[in-house]
XYZ file of C-alpha atoms in Angstrom:
686
model
C 4.595 -30.467 -32.607
C 5.140 -28.887 -29.552
C 8.011 -30.109 -27.510
C 7.160 -31.421 -24.167
C 9.270 -30.386 -21.160
C 10.192 -32.752 -18.291
C 9.785 -31.488 -14.992
C 13.273 -29.543 -13.767
C 15.742 -31.654 -11.949
C 18.005 -29.615 -10.097
C 21.669 -30.466 -9.874
C 22.925 -32.287 -6.784
C 25.708 -30.462 -5.293
C 26.331 -31.425 -2.052
C 26.916 -28.882 0.898
C 27.980 -30.193 4.279
C 26.181 -28.011 7.053
C 27.736 -28.983 10.553
C 26.378 -27.633 13.936
C 26.272 -29.099 17.377
C 28.303 -32.292 15.819
C 25.115 -32.615 13.662
C 25.943 -33.068 10.119
C 23.334 -31.935 7.705
C 24.001 -32.350 3.709
C 21.962 -29.955 1.554
C 22.197 -30.929 -2.050
C 20.630 -27.487 -3.477
C 22.367 -24.989 -1.300
C 23.941 -23.521 -4.541
C 20.386 -22.247 -5.463
C 20.795 -19.089 -2.899
C 23.075 -17.595 -5.740
C 20.307 -15.176 -7.044
C 22.662 -13.608 -9.832
C 23.928 -16.929 -11.198
C 22.803 -17.682 -14.239
C 21.981 -21.229 -13.543
C 20.143 -20.501 -10.789
C 18.006 -18.368 -13.149
C 17.961 -20.998 -15.555
C 16.390 -23.422 -13.336
C 13.714 -21.089 -11.915
C 12.578 -20.265 -15.451
C 12.792 -23.874 -16.122
C 9.984 -24.248 -13.071
C 8.003 -21.489 -14.501
C 8.194 -23.144 -18.285
C 7.238 -26.499 -16.654
C 4.246 -24.932 -14.655
C 3.018 -23.027 -17.915
C 2.958 -26.313 -19.901
C 1.346 -28.333 -17.269
C -1.601 -25.828 -16.439
C -2.074 -24.803 -20.038
C -5.410 -26.930 -20.154
C -6.490 -24.616 -17.373
C -5.609 -21.176 -18.631
C -9.393 -20.626 -19.978
C -10.504 -21.525 -16.619
C -7.976 -18.951 -14.936
C -9.190 -16.113 -17.389
C -12.864 -17.083 -16.470
C -11.411 -16.827 -12.641
C -9.584 -13.617 -13.286
C -12.544 -11.819 -15.385
C -15.241 -12.880 -12.765
C -13.039 -11.871 -9.598
C -12.436 -8.503 -11.361
C -16.379 -8.099 -12.337
C -17.293 -8.295 -8.743
C -14.835 -5.450 -7.567
C -16.253 -1.614 -8.404
C -13.774 -0.114 -10.527
C -14.343 3.482 -10.176
C -14.412 3.227 -6.559
C -13.090 5.572 -3.698
C -12.497 5.175 0.017
C -14.934 6.888 2.681
C -13.160 10.303 3.142
C -11.555 11.114 6.285
C -10.814 14.899 7.391
C -7.061 15.679 9.063
C -5.766 19.091 9.587
C -8.143 20.888 7.455
C -8.041 18.637 4.340
C -10.740 15.633 3.340
C -8.331 12.805 2.048
C -9.848 10.203 -0.388
C -7.952 7.354 -2.337
C -10.229 6.366 -5.532
C -9.688 4.229 -8.337
C -10.507 4.759 -11.870
C -12.175 2.360 -14.112
C -9.381 -0.190 -16.185
C -6.735 1.070 -13.766
C -4.732 -0.952 -11.536
C -3.229 1.526 -8.809
C -4.873 4.049 -6.541
C -4.936 7.782 -6.885
C -4.673 10.030 -3.767
C -6.490 12.919 -3.677
C -7.710 15.804 -0.891
C -9.946 18.643 -0.962
C -9.594 21.796 1.434
C -12.025 21.996 4.357
C -15.098 20.715 2.432
C -15.605 17.686 -0.379
C -17.122 19.970 -2.284
C -14.192 21.978 -2.757
C -11.759 21.697 -5.682
C -9.923 17.991 -5.804
C -6.080 18.218 -5.230
C -4.160 15.330 -6.860
C -1.597 14.114 -4.552
C -0.598 10.819 -6.677
C -1.536 8.949 -9.353
C -0.227 5.734 -9.004
C -1.032 4.602 -12.264
C 1.450 7.147 -14.187
C 4.100 6.552 -11.456
C 4.048 2.778 -12.187
C 4.331 3.160 -15.721
C 7.216 1.169 -17.165
C 7.736 -0.948 -13.915
C 7.190 -4.456 -13.424
C 6.460 -3.701 -9.816
C 5.175 -0.892 -7.998
C 4.372 0.345 -4.262
C 3.473 3.549 -2.995
C 3.943 4.022 0.972
C 4.305 6.306 4.064
C 2.329 9.316 2.567
C 2.974 11.926 5.345
C 1.717 15.657 5.029
C 3.460 18.528 6.520
C 1.682 20.399 9.333
C 1.502 23.322 7.149
C -0.259 21.046 4.392
C 2.304 22.500 1.706
C 4.440 19.100 1.600
C 3.953 15.313 1.690
C 6.611 12.506 1.927
C 5.822 9.230 0.461
C 8.372 5.930 -0.182
C 8.442 3.858 -3.314
C 9.548 0.536 -4.152
C 9.971 -0.522 -7.637
C 11.444 -4.251 -6.690
C 8.974 -5.746 -4.066
C 12.176 -6.210 -1.776
C 10.578 -3.352 0.528
C 13.719 -1.099 0.263
C 12.198 2.259 -0.342
C 13.344 5.411 -2.011
C 11.971 8.320 0.441
C 11.237 11.553 -1.471
C 9.502 14.760 -0.951
C 6.672 16.449 -2.990
C 5.797 20.455 -2.645
C 1.945 20.015 -2.734
C 2.004 24.114 -4.114
C 3.880 23.446 -7.232
C 3.772 19.963 -7.473
C 7.774 19.481 -7.877
C 9.041 16.485 -6.529
C 12.056 17.581 -4.315
C 15.790 16.459 -5.555
C 16.482 15.304 -1.653
C 15.872 11.140 -2.444
C 16.692 8.931 0.626
C 17.525 5.567 -0.252
C 17.137 2.096 1.787
C 14.251 3.396 3.996
C 11.186 1.783 5.615
C 9.124 4.359 3.203
C 7.762 6.152 6.078
C 8.616 9.353 7.624
C 7.421 11.971 10.528
C 7.470 15.777 10.497
C 8.529 17.660 13.202
C 6.334 20.933 13.674
C 8.635 23.267 12.319
C 7.714 22.159 8.589
C 11.227 21.751 7.579
C 12.529 18.390 9.729
C 11.958 14.963 9.195
C 12.642 11.997 10.946
C 13.015 8.490 9.076
C 14.357 5.083 9.583
C 16.951 3.460 7.511
C 17.521 -0.505 6.804
C 20.399 -2.482 7.178
C 21.989 -3.057 3.694
C 22.227 -6.644 4.271
C 19.662 -8.046 7.030
C 17.033 -5.045 5.819
C 16.585 -4.602 9.738
C 15.421 -1.212 10.398
C 17.984 -0.029 12.798
C 18.895 3.684 12.141
C 16.859 6.887 12.984
C 18.146 9.856 10.791
C 17.198 13.573 10.842
C 16.562 15.250 7.874
C 16.271 19.013 6.871
C 14.350 20.286 3.663
C 16.831 20.977 1.038
C 19.719 19.086 2.640
C 21.525 16.107 0.764
C 21.407 12.889 2.382
C 24.749 12.851 3.826
C 23.793 16.176 5.547
C 21.324 14.046 7.532
C 22.027 13.591 11.221
C 22.033 9.929 12.783
C 20.086 10.336 16.196
C 19.380 6.980 17.135
C 21.201 3.491 16.321
C 19.572 0.167 17.013
C 22.567 -1.839 18.363
C 20.803 -5.074 19.209
C 20.262 -7.150 16.042
C 17.078 -9.074 17.667
C 15.608 -5.399 17.582
C 14.353 -2.938 14.883
C 13.673 0.703 15.177
C 10.741 2.955 13.683
C 9.485 6.634 14.132
C 6.376 8.052 14.562
C 4.230 11.056 15.456
C 1.436 10.716 18.650
C -2.088 11.362 17.539
C -1.922 14.541 19.637
C 0.894 15.697 17.499
C 2.787 16.753 20.293
C 5.847 14.332 20.736
C 7.718 12.256 18.068
C 8.455 8.687 19.248
C 11.167 6.001 18.331
C 10.001 2.855 18.719
C 12.401 -0.061 19.510
C 10.766 -3.493 19.064
C 11.505 -7.245 19.453
C 9.223 -9.892 19.497
C 8.745 -9.927 23.313
C 10.342 -6.596 24.466
C 9.688 -2.939 23.981
C 11.599 0.403 24.521
C 10.379 3.797 23.456
C 12.442 7.416 23.302
C 10.196 10.764 22.977
C 10.842 14.153 21.642
C 8.616 17.367 21.781
C 7.803 17.713 17.912
C 8.280 21.555 18.407
C 12.045 21.201 19.323
C 13.126 18.653 17.020
C 17.031 19.693 17.258
C 16.613 18.958 20.992
C 17.785 14.992 22.227
C 15.400 11.935 22.496
C 14.261 10.968 25.800
C 14.414 7.506 27.121
C 10.631 6.896 28.176
C 11.229 3.135 29.894
C 14.615 1.099 29.424
C 13.981 -2.368 27.753
C 13.452 -5.095 30.427
C 13.597 -8.430 28.477
C 9.830 -9.723 28.500
C 8.312 -6.544 29.137
C 5.971 -5.242 26.448
C 4.552 -1.902 25.972
C 2.958 0.901 23.628
C 2.199 4.582 24.319
C -0.297 6.851 23.565
C -0.256 10.546 24.639
C -3.244 12.194 26.129
C -3.079 16.007 27.874
C -0.285 15.757 30.029
C -0.302 11.964 30.355
C 0.835 8.787 28.646
C -1.235 5.835 28.521
C 0.521 2.236 28.267
C -0.965 -0.941 27.213
C 1.330 -3.520 28.989
C 2.060 -7.121 30.156
C 3.754 -5.644 33.321
C 3.528 -8.058 36.692
C 2.612 -11.003 34.289
C -0.330 -8.893 32.713
C -0.368 -11.985 30.224
C -3.534 -10.521 28.107
C -1.919 -6.702 28.870
C -3.598 -4.107 31.185
C -3.773 -0.228 30.776
C -1.719 2.054 32.629
C -0.880 5.857 32.688
C 2.288 8.283 33.891
C 2.761 11.376 33.783
C 4.635 12.862 30.659
C 7.417 14.471 33.070
C 8.081 11.062 35.047
C 7.741 8.240 32.374
C 9.705 5.460 34.389
C 7.886 1.998 35.325
C 8.168 2.979 38.778
C 5.324 5.635 38.037
C 3.258 3.788 36.149
C -0.382 3.566 37.513
C -3.312 1.375 36.800
C -6.306 2.433 34.663
C -7.594 -1.038 33.194
C -6.865 -4.311 35.458
C -5.619 -7.331 33.849
C -8.327 -9.879 33.039
C -7.611 -13.884 32.500
C -10.291 -13.990 29.857
C -10.328 -10.994 27.856
C -7.202 -9.666 25.682
C -6.602 -6.040 25.628
C -5.562 -4.979 22.246
C -5.491 -1.285 21.469
C -6.658 1.936 22.551
C -7.824 4.769 20.468
C -7.862 8.301 22.443
C -10.274 11.106 21.758
C -10.786 14.412 23.450
C -13.286 12.948 25.585
C -13.454 9.027 24.906
C -11.024 6.368 25.132
C -12.198 3.476 22.842
C -10.655 0.005 23.728
C -10.147 -2.808 21.588
C -10.326 -6.265 23.226
C -10.914 -9.817 22.356
C -12.791 -12.247 24.666
C -13.358 -16.165 23.448
C -11.915 -15.264 19.876
C -14.198 -12.337 19.391
C -13.575 -8.728 18.594
C -15.210 -6.304 21.303
C -15.225 -2.320 21.150
C -15.748 -0.641 24.407
C -16.164 3.068 24.736
C -15.942 4.903 27.695
C -16.077 8.714 28.617
C -12.920 10.229 30.303
C -15.607 11.491 33.070
C -16.829 8.120 33.394
C -20.626 9.273 32.599
C -20.660 6.384 29.916
C -19.128 2.948 29.806
C -20.362 0.222 26.972
C -19.824 -2.321 24.403
C -20.975 -2.089 20.682
C -23.347 -5.017 20.410
C -22.394 -7.655 17.714
C -24.673 -10.591 16.982
C -22.731 -13.391 15.520
C -19.546 -15.334 16.020
C -17.900 -14.955 12.375
C -17.375 -11.398 12.401
C -14.480 -9.032 12.392
C -14.922 -5.513 13.984
C -11.953 -2.962 14.148
C -11.434 0.721 14.878
C -10.901 2.247 11.386
C -9.275 5.676 10.501
C -9.684 7.903 13.235
C -7.139 10.876 12.956
C -9.168 13.633 14.379
C -8.815 13.840 18.153
C -11.571 16.205 18.845
C -14.597 14.510 17.993
C -17.320 12.251 19.222
C -17.576 10.079 16.106
C -15.642 6.650 15.865
C -14.945 5.230 12.694
C -14.866 1.402 12.817
C -15.227 -1.254 10.193
C -17.384 -4.710 10.463
C -17.746 -7.407 8.174
C -18.223 -11.297 8.294
C -17.638 -14.085 6.590
C -21.260 -13.628 4.832
C -21.283 -9.501 4.873
C -19.574 -7.746 2.913
C -17.293 -4.795 4.312
C -18.853 -1.694 5.816
C -17.387 1.318 7.210
C -19.565 2.610 10.277
C -19.433 6.197 11.685
C -20.311 5.982 15.390
C -21.799 8.917 17.464
C -20.208 7.811 20.944
C -22.597 10.216 23.069
C -25.764 9.711 21.030
C -24.968 5.878 19.903
C -26.423 6.460 16.441
C -24.792 4.687 13.451
C -24.153 5.857 9.783
C -23.288 3.298 7.212
C -20.759 5.664 5.238
C -19.832 2.558 3.118
C -20.688 -0.932 2.229
C -18.627 -2.965 0.062
C -20.375 -3.578 -3.300
C -20.266 -6.904 -4.957
C -21.124 -6.244 -8.675
C -22.452 -9.886 -9.102
C -26.444 -9.919 -10.137
C -26.096 -13.463 -8.764
C -24.758 -12.677 -5.205
C -27.318 -12.587 -2.318
C -25.782 -12.894 0.973
C -28.708 -14.955 2.135
C -27.314 -17.677 0.102
C -24.686 -18.353 2.502
C -24.186 -19.418 5.838
C -21.275 -19.555 8.357
C -20.647 -20.836 11.788
C -18.046 -21.544 14.655
C -16.992 -24.751 14.958
C -14.276 -26.640 17.593
C -12.496 -29.606 17.017
C -10.600 -31.046 20.070
C -6.583 -31.668 19.541
C -4.443 -34.355 20.984
C -3.810 -32.761 24.185
C -7.738 -32.063 24.831
C -7.603 -28.224 23.659
C -10.644 -27.172 21.714
C -9.463 -25.427 18.379
C -12.000 -23.005 16.938
C -12.683 -22.925 13.337
C -14.877 -20.157 11.495
C -16.493 -21.740 8.304
C -18.460 -20.578 5.586
C -20.593 -21.988 2.653
C -23.621 -21.889 0.237
C -26.540 -22.908 1.877
C -27.055 -25.476 -0.812
C -23.555 -27.307 -0.228
C -24.376 -30.350 1.048
C -22.506 -31.690 4.338
C -21.998 -35.213 3.212
C -18.606 -35.722 3.194
C -17.905 -34.996 -0.544
C -17.869 -31.260 -0.744
C -14.361 -29.566 -1.558
C -12.885 -27.811 1.542
C -10.285 -25.392 1.680
C -8.684 -24.971 5.138
C -6.735 -22.023 5.604
C -4.549 -20.862 8.670
C -1.244 -18.834 9.791
C -0.524 -19.565 13.012
C 2.519 -17.345 13.958
C 3.619 -14.220 15.852
C 0.193 -14.066 17.426
C -1.271 -12.785 14.246
C -4.691 -13.710 14.158
C -6.763 -14.357 11.397
C -10.358 -13.080 11.694
C -13.205 -14.003 9.641
C -13.555 -11.777 6.930
C -15.772 -11.272 3.757
C -13.885 -11.957 0.194
C -15.577 -11.151 -3.107
C -12.462 -13.413 -4.462
C -13.623 -16.300 -2.207
C -17.162 -16.536 -4.035
C -15.802 -17.807 -7.021
C -15.048 -21.015 -4.617
C -18.198 -20.929 -2.388
C -20.499 -21.059 -5.690
C -18.679 -23.812 -7.175
C -19.352 -25.689 -4.321
C -16.532 -25.126 -1.868
C -16.936 -25.020 1.889
C -13.814 -22.714 3.397
C -12.720 -22.644 6.808
C -10.443 -20.429 8.646
C -8.763 -22.762 11.240
C -7.941 -20.342 14.439
C -4.569 -22.477 15.490
C -2.327 -21.942 18.369
C 0.398 -19.265 17.573
C -2.223 -16.828 16.858
C -3.934 -14.650 19.644
C -7.497 -15.511 19.027
C -8.205 -16.919 22.246
C -5.766 -14.699 24.148
C -2.072 -14.284 24.461
C -1.552 -17.591 26.059
C -2.720 -19.123 22.592
C -0.141 -17.375 21.040
C 2.504 -18.475 23.780
C 1.260 -22.097 23.374
C 2.435 -21.797 19.632
C 5.882 -20.539 20.018
C 9.126 -21.697 20.534
C 9.675 -25.524 22.265
C 5.694 -25.324 21.838
C 5.466 -24.711 18.042
C 4.492 -28.064 17.172
C 1.113 -27.400 18.846
C 0.593 -25.146 15.596
C 0.963 -27.829 13.350
C -0.935 -30.429 15.369
C -4.015 -28.295 15.661
C -4.183 -27.942 12.049
C -4.068 -31.305 11.403
C -6.723 -32.366 14.304
C -8.988 -29.784 12.560
C -8.923 -31.279 9.747
C -9.472 -34.636 10.681
C -12.694 -33.103 12.520
C -13.777 -31.831 9.371
C -13.189 -35.264 7.939
C -14.895 -36.944 10.694
C -17.784 -34.651 10.847
C -18.607 -35.270 6.905
C -17.619 -31.531 6.299
C -15.749 -32.920 3.317
C -13.078 -36.240 2.930
C -9.650 -36.720 2.226
C -10.277 -37.090 -1.236
C -11.565 -33.237 -1.365
C -9.552 -31.780 1.423
C -7.443 -28.646 0.456
C -5.071 -26.605 2.973
C -3.672 -23.173 2.115
C -1.149 -20.932 3.990
C 1.302 -18.393 3.188
C 5.001 -17.001 4.611
C 4.839 -18.811 8.035
C 1.863 -20.373 7.048
C 3.532 -21.838 4.633
C 5.765 -23.472 7.345
C 2.513 -24.970 8.290
C 1.668 -26.106 4.972
C 5.227 -27.489 4.660
C 5.214 -29.450 7.877
C 1.401 -31.047 7.305
C 2.772 -32.275 4.092
C 5.360 -34.113 5.709
C 3.172 -35.386 8.694
C -0.232 -36.079 7.310
C -0.096 -35.906 3.487
C -3.020 -38.468 3.350
C -5.296 -36.393 4.781
C -5.182 -33.792 1.647
C -5.650 -34.144 -1.861
C -3.981 -30.610 -2.639
C -1.964 -27.951 -0.717
C -0.832 -24.163 -1.654
C 1.976 -22.899 -0.128
C 2.549 -19.218 -0.587
C 5.959 -18.028 -0.232
C 6.648 -20.791 2.268
C 9.423 -20.493 5.006
C 10.361 -24.036 4.593
C 14.171 -24.157 5.209
C 14.208 -23.517 8.882
C 17.479 -24.898 9.900
C 19.551 -22.965 7.561
C 17.861 -19.881 7.658
C 17.799 -19.288 11.084
C 21.277 -20.371 11.519
C 22.411 -17.524 8.928
C 22.335 -14.001 10.510
C 23.215 -12.390 7.479
C 19.780 -13.088 5.988
C 17.296 -10.435 6.315
C 15.122 -10.784 9.506
C 16.650 -13.698 11.020
C 18.216 -12.347 14.332
C 14.938 -10.875 15.008
C 13.384 -14.285 14.480
C 14.722 -15.795 17.574
C 11.925 -14.846 20.294
C 9.429 -16.467 17.876
C 11.293 -19.900 16.554
C 14.312 -20.087 18.963
C 17.701 -19.535 18.622
C 19.272 -22.596 16.641
C 22.990 -22.027 18.014
C 21.217 -23.395 21.632
C 21.359 -27.363 20.984
C 17.569 -27.547 22.582
C 16.183 -25.303 19.831
C 18.377 -26.975 17.075
C 17.074 -30.057 17.864
C 13.517 -28.958 18.079
C 13.360 -26.948 15.170
C 15.405 -29.599 13.005
C 12.415 -32.105 13.848
C 10.081 -30.421 12.195
C 11.581 -28.161 9.586
C 9.820 -28.871 6.142
C 13.026 -29.018 3.797
C 14.945 -31.188 6.752
C 12.048 -33.736 6.879
C 11.124 -34.184 3.333
C 10.931 -38.300 3.160
C 10.260 -40.912 0.694
C 6.383 -41.305 0.711
C 3.430 -40.064 -1.525
C 2.524 -36.493 -1.390
C -0.349 -34.484 -2.267
C -0.673 -32.667 -5.189
C 1.195 -29.221 -4.569
C 1.431 -25.657 -5.854
C 4.033 -23.659 -4.391
C 4.651 -19.841 -5.260
C 7.426 -17.321 -4.272
C 8.800 -13.924 -5.472
C 12.494 -13.380 -6.889
C 13.036 -10.530 -4.838
C 11.203 -11.553 -1.530
C 12.987 -9.829 1.522
C 10.751 -11.948 3.858
C 11.412 -15.573 2.744
C 14.289 -15.801 0.207
C 13.050 -17.582 -2.805
C 15.650 -20.123 -2.571
C 13.700 -21.896 0.400
C 10.688 -22.957 -1.694
C 13.013 -23.286 -4.716
C 15.179 -25.953 -2.800
C 12.184 -27.733 -1.268
C 10.618 -28.380 -4.451
C 13.939 -29.848 -6.020
C 13.984 -32.197 -2.891
C 10.597 -32.917 -3.144
C 10.831 -33.867 -6.683
C 13.521 -36.591 -5.949
C 11.979 -38.167 -2.920
C 7.957 -38.253 -3.615
C 7.044 -41.901 -4.268
C 3.877 -40.787 -6.334
C 2.914 -39.063 -9.723
C 0.905 -36.245 -8.459
C 1.093 -32.749 -9.544
C 4.034 -30.353 -8.332
C 4.291 -27.113 -9.368
C 6.517 -24.196 -8.459
C 5.691 -20.786 -9.779
C 7.746 -17.720 -9.024
C 7.364 -14.202 -10.184
C 10.745 -12.994 -11.114
C 9.512 -9.508 -10.677
C 7.924 -9.311 -7.123
C 8.422 -9.986 -3.615
C 6.872 -11.473 -0.235
C 3.395 -9.640 -1.466
C 3.130 -10.920 -4.769
C 2.272 -8.871 -7.738
C 1.469 -5.554 -7.223
C -1.205 -3.447 -8.975
C -4.873 -3.920 -8.203
C -5.844 -6.621 -10.506
C -2.417 -8.093 -11.109
C -2.895 -9.459 -8.007
C -6.005 -11.257 -9.027
C -4.306 -13.071 -11.638
C -2.168 -15.087 -8.692
C -5.552 -15.721 -7.176
C -7.090 -16.847 -10.226
C -4.285 -19.308 -10.866
C -4.225 -20.829 -7.386
C -8.284 -21.582 -7.658
C -7.623 -22.987 -10.623
C -5.170 -25.330 -9.531
C -7.876 -26.385 -6.860
C -10.812 -26.602 -9.159
C -8.991 -28.738 -11.660
C -8.121 -31.214 -8.832
C -11.978 -31.425 -8.387
C -12.842 -31.627 -12.420
C -14.252 -28.544 -12.317
C -12.924 -26.671 -15.425
C -15.966 -23.990 -15.862
């Protein structure tokens, strides 16, 4: 008889943590010792327990995985785009989980040149990720970054596209991306701090030199800022971008003269956000200058870049968020958001055309796509909705003709987008604010309060989860689930104020908005507390932790993916990756006002003796964003305090980081596990 494994019980080793004369006792602080065998044994015990307790769902997991995989066109390829004389294509081959990068010279009929076959490169590695592909101006070399742990510490390398030789000059601990100067011999790249993983140094590298010969050209001294380097679309300038949550600063260098010094564009002013694009002899600046909360567009001469020289191009509007611009030789394309909906505005520089692309529903996403060609009248954009598969569309900005270059194929003979319906609905928050939600379901799913419903949200950093199509989600919808994205405060769905009202000392709006959306869904017979589920990851995992403590009675089950739940201990430890850069989002707990506020909602600090819904928690041992010990400690504490016998599972990937498993299909296995958890709770095992 197989031995039954009891739920793991972590050892209690009290650790006193004192700040502002407030004493917290952390019984599981010891779990932060990544290399301690006792810690690894505990994590493995949690995985063993999870495997045992979910053994009866393994057939369902397999079935879900196979149907998710079957909907995906395995021998697929991207829409080609042309850059500097070559067509670039990413393709996949049947049965292989990683992309293959290729190019063809001038014509799509030309012989294919293999850049990288990630399937071969990933062999023998539990985790593999390739990023930052950058081709030299003369098309003879390419740089790339590789991560073999999931911790986002990339090794930067260079490959000859003539001989296919990978050069010996490998550079460790970078962001993975790099930028070529126009001389084809000079590269600029960003390195990370070994401990905090903050991107803080920009180096110049000459082909053939060893890493110790590289020249440090910029250091970001402020630990609340990171630094990155890139080239403008015009290819004239190399830009160093210094960034924090609230403030930006840029430095620029002519790409033809890489051995000269970078010039300051505009010194940082706390609260001044701006980004820059280059066109002809001007820089165009997207900025919140002069209290332009939703941003405005300005411009300045490339010889006089200081703020006093900025001239307004598009004024600030209270109801329209200006999100991005795309510059072409004859056209300016502006990405906006009004009443939560994406808008794409197209205007000619000579003012002879100015119009918006038309869209006809309220649950769609439309974004400018890959537009690397400057001298073209074709805008490439993507469009999809909760019910319509994604399309890549080439739009002639002069003639207004559209050509669908590719529509996502759903390889399921039972799929018919007309079987599904979507809508946007609005809940009323505690303070009277209207909170939008995007909802999708099968048309034959009854709204009688008995349908299972999965409510998803993120709600931090101004990051907006737009309505999007998912072939994976069909596995829930076709089994009777309703799926809802709650556009809560903390995102920018309804403009920049929507974000500002969901951060720092107003962060609790994010949590109460989600709870109020849940109550609306129950009160209006979309579902009931017996069939309502919630899911969120990372900062969305923090959201899950708060609602778990504050409104456990509303949910039958919750999935918290790589959750940021130990807010206090993490934000008080400036040696942990990313902590100091987060102060503008959550607050600096060295200030007592922020300390008290953060402590009042921190999920780990507010676990209490009460009934909790069923809970699945996931993590990655190598996570650089949310350290694995946060969810590990949280689960350990929940095990000791929860009063009922609901399921509590902790599944940690011992070979991955924040993004989970690598590979096209390995990640589907994680989706299948999560869906099996939900379906099991609903008694749906087929």
